[in-house]
Amino acid sequence: MDRHVNLLYVHNDNVGHFAWIKNLSRLLSSQISKKEHRKYFCDRCLHYFSSNEKLAAHTVDCQEMNDCAIKLPSDNDKWLAFKNHNRKERVPFVVYADLECTLEKMEADPETSRYTYQHHRVFSIGYYVRCSYDESLSMYRFRRDKDCVAWFAEELRRLAHDVKTILCTNIPMADFTRNEWEKFNSATHCHVCEEPFELDDVR
């Protein structure tokens, strides 16, 4: 940029105009401190310094870190709304797992100055399966020995197979009660996206 100019927008009732800021320090210093010592402000981030040398050193870093432009949304895209409505439904199965390790010291390598001096050795793994619709399918299992990692991998393989079998099994839907039918027929909004139904929407 060949020339940088700071402008102050002054607004009075329905009339507004821009004024040229000839001295940014004179405008802002009194708002920060009552002392009359001059402060040197960065035009990019408005951070201030006590000397021009400190400002010059800061400017080099500030230009690299804050070399960006503000992009405002258009009138057609100015509202932020939640769209991933499928994320509102709980997943049927969740696995929470944790492991414990010991730190084993490693021998130094005389050929290099960089080497691994500690190794994480897993000695215990536990996991909890949480079913959101049937508590009888929830369970906790653990193992403590040197083969616990291989055991955990096999447990996950078996669990994935069992969960797939459960989810792929077709279970007939339970019949609605009278109250459930009344609630279904009188609904005006979708319970997932919370948007109103249109006339031709299939519930």
Coordinates of C-alpha atoms in Angstrom, one line a residue:
M1 CA 0.0 0.0 0.0
D2 CA 1.5 3.3 -1.1
R3 CA -0.3 5.5 1.4
H4 CA -2.3 4.7 4.6
V5 CA -4.8 7.2 5.9
N6 CA -6.8 6.9 9.2
L7 CA -10.3 8.3 9.1
L8 CA -12.7 9.1 11.9
Y9 CA -16.4 8.8 11.2
V10 CA -18.4 11.5 13.1
H11 CA -22.2 11.0 13.3
N12 CA -24.7 13.6 14.5
D13 CA -28.4 12.8 14.2
N14 CA -28.9 11.9 10.5
V15 CA -25.7 13.6 9.3
G16 CA -22.3 11.9 9.2
H17 CA -18.9 12.7 7.7
F18 CA -15.3 11.5 7.8
A19 CA -12.5 13.4 9.4
W20 CA -8.8 12.9 8.7
I21 CA -6.9 11.6 11.7
K22 CA -3.5 13.4 11.4
N23 CA -2.1 12.1 14.7
L24 CA -3.5 8.8 16.0
S25 CA -1.5 9.1 19.2
R26 CA -3.0 12.4 20.1
L27 CA -6.5 11.0 19.5
L28 CA -6.2 7.8 21.5
S29 CA -3.6 8.5 24.3
S30 CA -6.0 10.5 26.5
Q31 CA -8.5 7.6 26.4
I32 CA -5.8 5.2 27.8
S33 CA -3.9 7.2 30.3
K34 CA -4.0 10.6 31.9
K35 CA -0.2 10.9 31.6
E36 CA 1.0 13.2 28.8
H37 CA 3.7 10.9 27.5
R38 CA 3.3 10.2 23.8
K39 CA 2.2 6.6 22.9
Y40 CA 2.9 5.0 19.5
F41 CA 0.0 3.0 18.1
C42 CA 0.0 0.2 15.6
D43 CA -2.5 1.0 12.8
R44 CA -3.3 -2.7 12.4
C45 CA -4.1 -3.9 15.9
L46 CA -4.1 -0.6 17.9
H47 CA -1.6 -2.0 20.4
Y48 CA 0.5 0.9 21.7
F49 CA 4.2 1.3 22.8
S50 CA 6.3 3.8 24.7
S51 CA 8.8 4.3 21.9
N52 CA 8.9 4.4 18.1
E53 CA 11.6 1.7 18.2
K54 CA 9.4 -0.8 20.0
L55 CA 6.6 0.0 17.5
A56 CA 8.9 -0.7 14.6
A57 CA 9.9 -4.1 16.0
H58 CA 6.2 -4.9 16.6
T59 CA 5.2 -3.8 13.1
V60 CA 7.3 -6.5 11.5
D61 CA 5.5 -9.3 13.4
C62 CA 2.1 -7.7 13.2
Q63 CA 2.2 -7.5 9.4
E64 CA 2.9 -11.2 9.1
M65 CA 0.3 -12.3 11.7
N66 CA -2.5 -10.0 10.8
D67 CA -2.1 -9.8 7.0
C68 CA -5.7 -10.6 6.4
A69 CA -9.0 -8.9 5.3
I70 CA -12.4 -8.9 7.0
K71 CA -15.0 -10.4 4.7
L72 CA -18.6 -9.6 5.7
P73 CA -21.5 -11.9 4.7
S74 CA -23.9 -10.8 2.0
D75 CA -27.5 -9.9 2.6
N76 CA -28.6 -13.4 1.4
D77 CA -26.1 -15.1 3.8
K78 CA -26.0 -13.0 6.9
W79 CA -27.9 -15.3 9.3
L80 CA -26.2 -18.2 11.0
A81 CA -28.5 -21.2 11.5
F82 CA -28.1 -24.8 12.7
K83 CA -28.4 -27.2 9.7
N84 CA -27.0 -30.6 10.8
H85 CA -30.3 -31.8 12.3
N86 CA -29.2 -35.4 12.1
R87 CA -26.7 -34.6 14.8
K88 CA -29.5 -33.9 17.2
E89 CA -30.4 -37.6 17.4
R90 CA -28.5 -39.7 19.8
V91 CA -26.4 -42.4 18.2
P92 CA -27.5 -45.9 19.4
F93 CA -24.0 -47.0 20.7
V94 CA -21.1 -45.1 22.0
V95 CA -17.7 -46.6 23.3
Y96 CA -15.7 -44.7 25.9
A97 CA -12.2 -46.1 26.4
D98 CA -9.2 -45.3 28.5
L99 CA -5.7 -46.9 28.9
E100 CA -3.0 -46.6 31.5
C101 CA 0.8 -46.7 30.8
T102 CA 4.1 -46.9 32.6
L103 CA 7.1 -44.9 31.5
E104 CA 10.1 -47.1 30.8
K105 CA 13.5 -45.5 30.5
M106 CA 15.4 -46.1 27.2
E107 CA 19.1 -46.4 26.7
A108 CA 20.9 -43.4 25.3
D109 CA 22.1 -43.6 21.8
P110 CA 25.8 -42.5 21.7
E111 CA 25.6 -41.9 17.9
T112 CA 23.2 -39.0 18.1
S113 CA 22.1 -36.2 20.5
R114 CA 18.4 -36.9 19.8
Y115 CA 17.0 -40.1 21.1
T116 CA 13.9 -41.5 22.8
Y117 CA 14.6 -41.5 26.5
Q118 CA 11.2 -42.8 27.7
H119 CA 8.7 -45.3 26.3
H120 CA 5.0 -45.5 27.1
R121 CA 4.2 -49.1 27.9
V122 CA 0.4 -49.9 28.1
F123 CA -0.5 -52.2 30.9
S124 CA -4.3 -51.7 31.4
I125 CA -7.2 -50.9 29.1
G126 CA -10.9 -50.5 30.0
Y127 CA -13.9 -49.5 27.9
Y128 CA -17.6 -48.8 28.5
V129 CA -20.3 -49.4 25.8
R130 CA -23.3 -47.2 26.3
C131 CA -26.6 -48.0 24.5
S132 CA -29.0 -45.1 24.3
Y133 CA -32.2 -47.1 24.0
D134 CA -31.5 -50.4 25.9
E135 CA -29.5 -50.3 29.2
S136 CA -29.2 -54.1 29.1
L137 CA -26.8 -53.7 26.1
S138 CA -24.5 -51.4 28.0
M139 CA -21.4 -52.9 29.6
Y140 CA -18.0 -52.3 31.0
R141 CA -14.9 -54.5 30.4
F142 CA -11.2 -54.2 31.2
R143 CA -8.0 -56.1 31.1
R144 CA -4.6 -55.7 32.8
D145 CA -1.6 -57.5 31.2
K146 CA 1.0 -57.1 28.5
D147 CA -1.4 -58.2 25.8
C148 CA -4.2 -55.8 26.6
V149 CA -3.8 -53.8 23.4
A150 CA -4.3 -56.8 21.2
W151 CA -7.2 -57.8 23.4
F152 CA -8.8 -54.4 23.0
A153 CA -8.5 -54.5 19.2
E154 CA -10.2 -57.9 19.1
E155 CA -12.9 -56.6 21.5
L156 CA -13.7 -53.7 19.1
R157 CA -13.8 -56.0 16.1
R158 CA -16.3 -58.3 17.9
L159 CA -18.3 -55.3 19.2
A160 CA -18.6 -53.9 15.7
H161 CA -19.9 -57.2 14.4
D162 CA -22.4 -57.5 17.2
V163 CA -23.7 -53.9 16.9
K164 CA -24.1 -54.3 13.1
T165 CA -26.2 -57.4 13.7
I166 CA -28.4 -55.5 16.2
L167 CA -28.9 -52.5 14.0
C168 CA -29.6 -54.5 10.8
T169 CA -32.4 -56.5 12.6
N170 CA -35.8 -55.3 11.5
I171 CA -38.1 -54.8 14.5
P172 CA -41.8 -54.0 13.9
M173 CA -42.9 -50.6 15.1
A174 CA -45.1 -50.6 18.2
D175 CA -48.7 -49.5 17.6
F176 CA -49.6 -46.0 18.5
T177 CA -51.8 -45.3 21.5
R178 CA -54.8 -42.9 21.2
N179 CA -52.8 -40.1 22.9
E180 CA -49.9 -40.7 20.5
W181 CA -52.1 -40.6 17.5
E182 CA -53.7 -37.3 18.7
K183 CA -50.2 -35.8 19.3
F184 CA -49.1 -37.0 15.9
N185 CA -52.0 -35.6 14.0
S186 CA -52.1 -32.3 15.8
A187 CA -48.3 -31.5 15.4
T188 CA -47.6 -28.3 13.5
H189 CA -43.8 -28.4 13.6
C190 CA -41.2 -31.1 13.0
H191 CA -39.6 -32.3 16.2
V192 CA -36.2 -32.6 14.6
C193 CA -35.7 -29.4 12.6
E194 CA -38.4 -27.5 14.5
E195 CA -39.7 -26.0 11.2
P196 CA -43.4 -25.7 10.5
F197 CA -45.0 -28.4 8.3
E198 CA -46.1 -27.5 4.7
L199 CA -49.4 -28.7 3.3
D200 CA -47.8 -31.4 1.2
D201 CA -45.2 -32.6 3.7
V202 CA -45.2 -36.3 4.6
R203 CA -44.9 -36.8 8.4

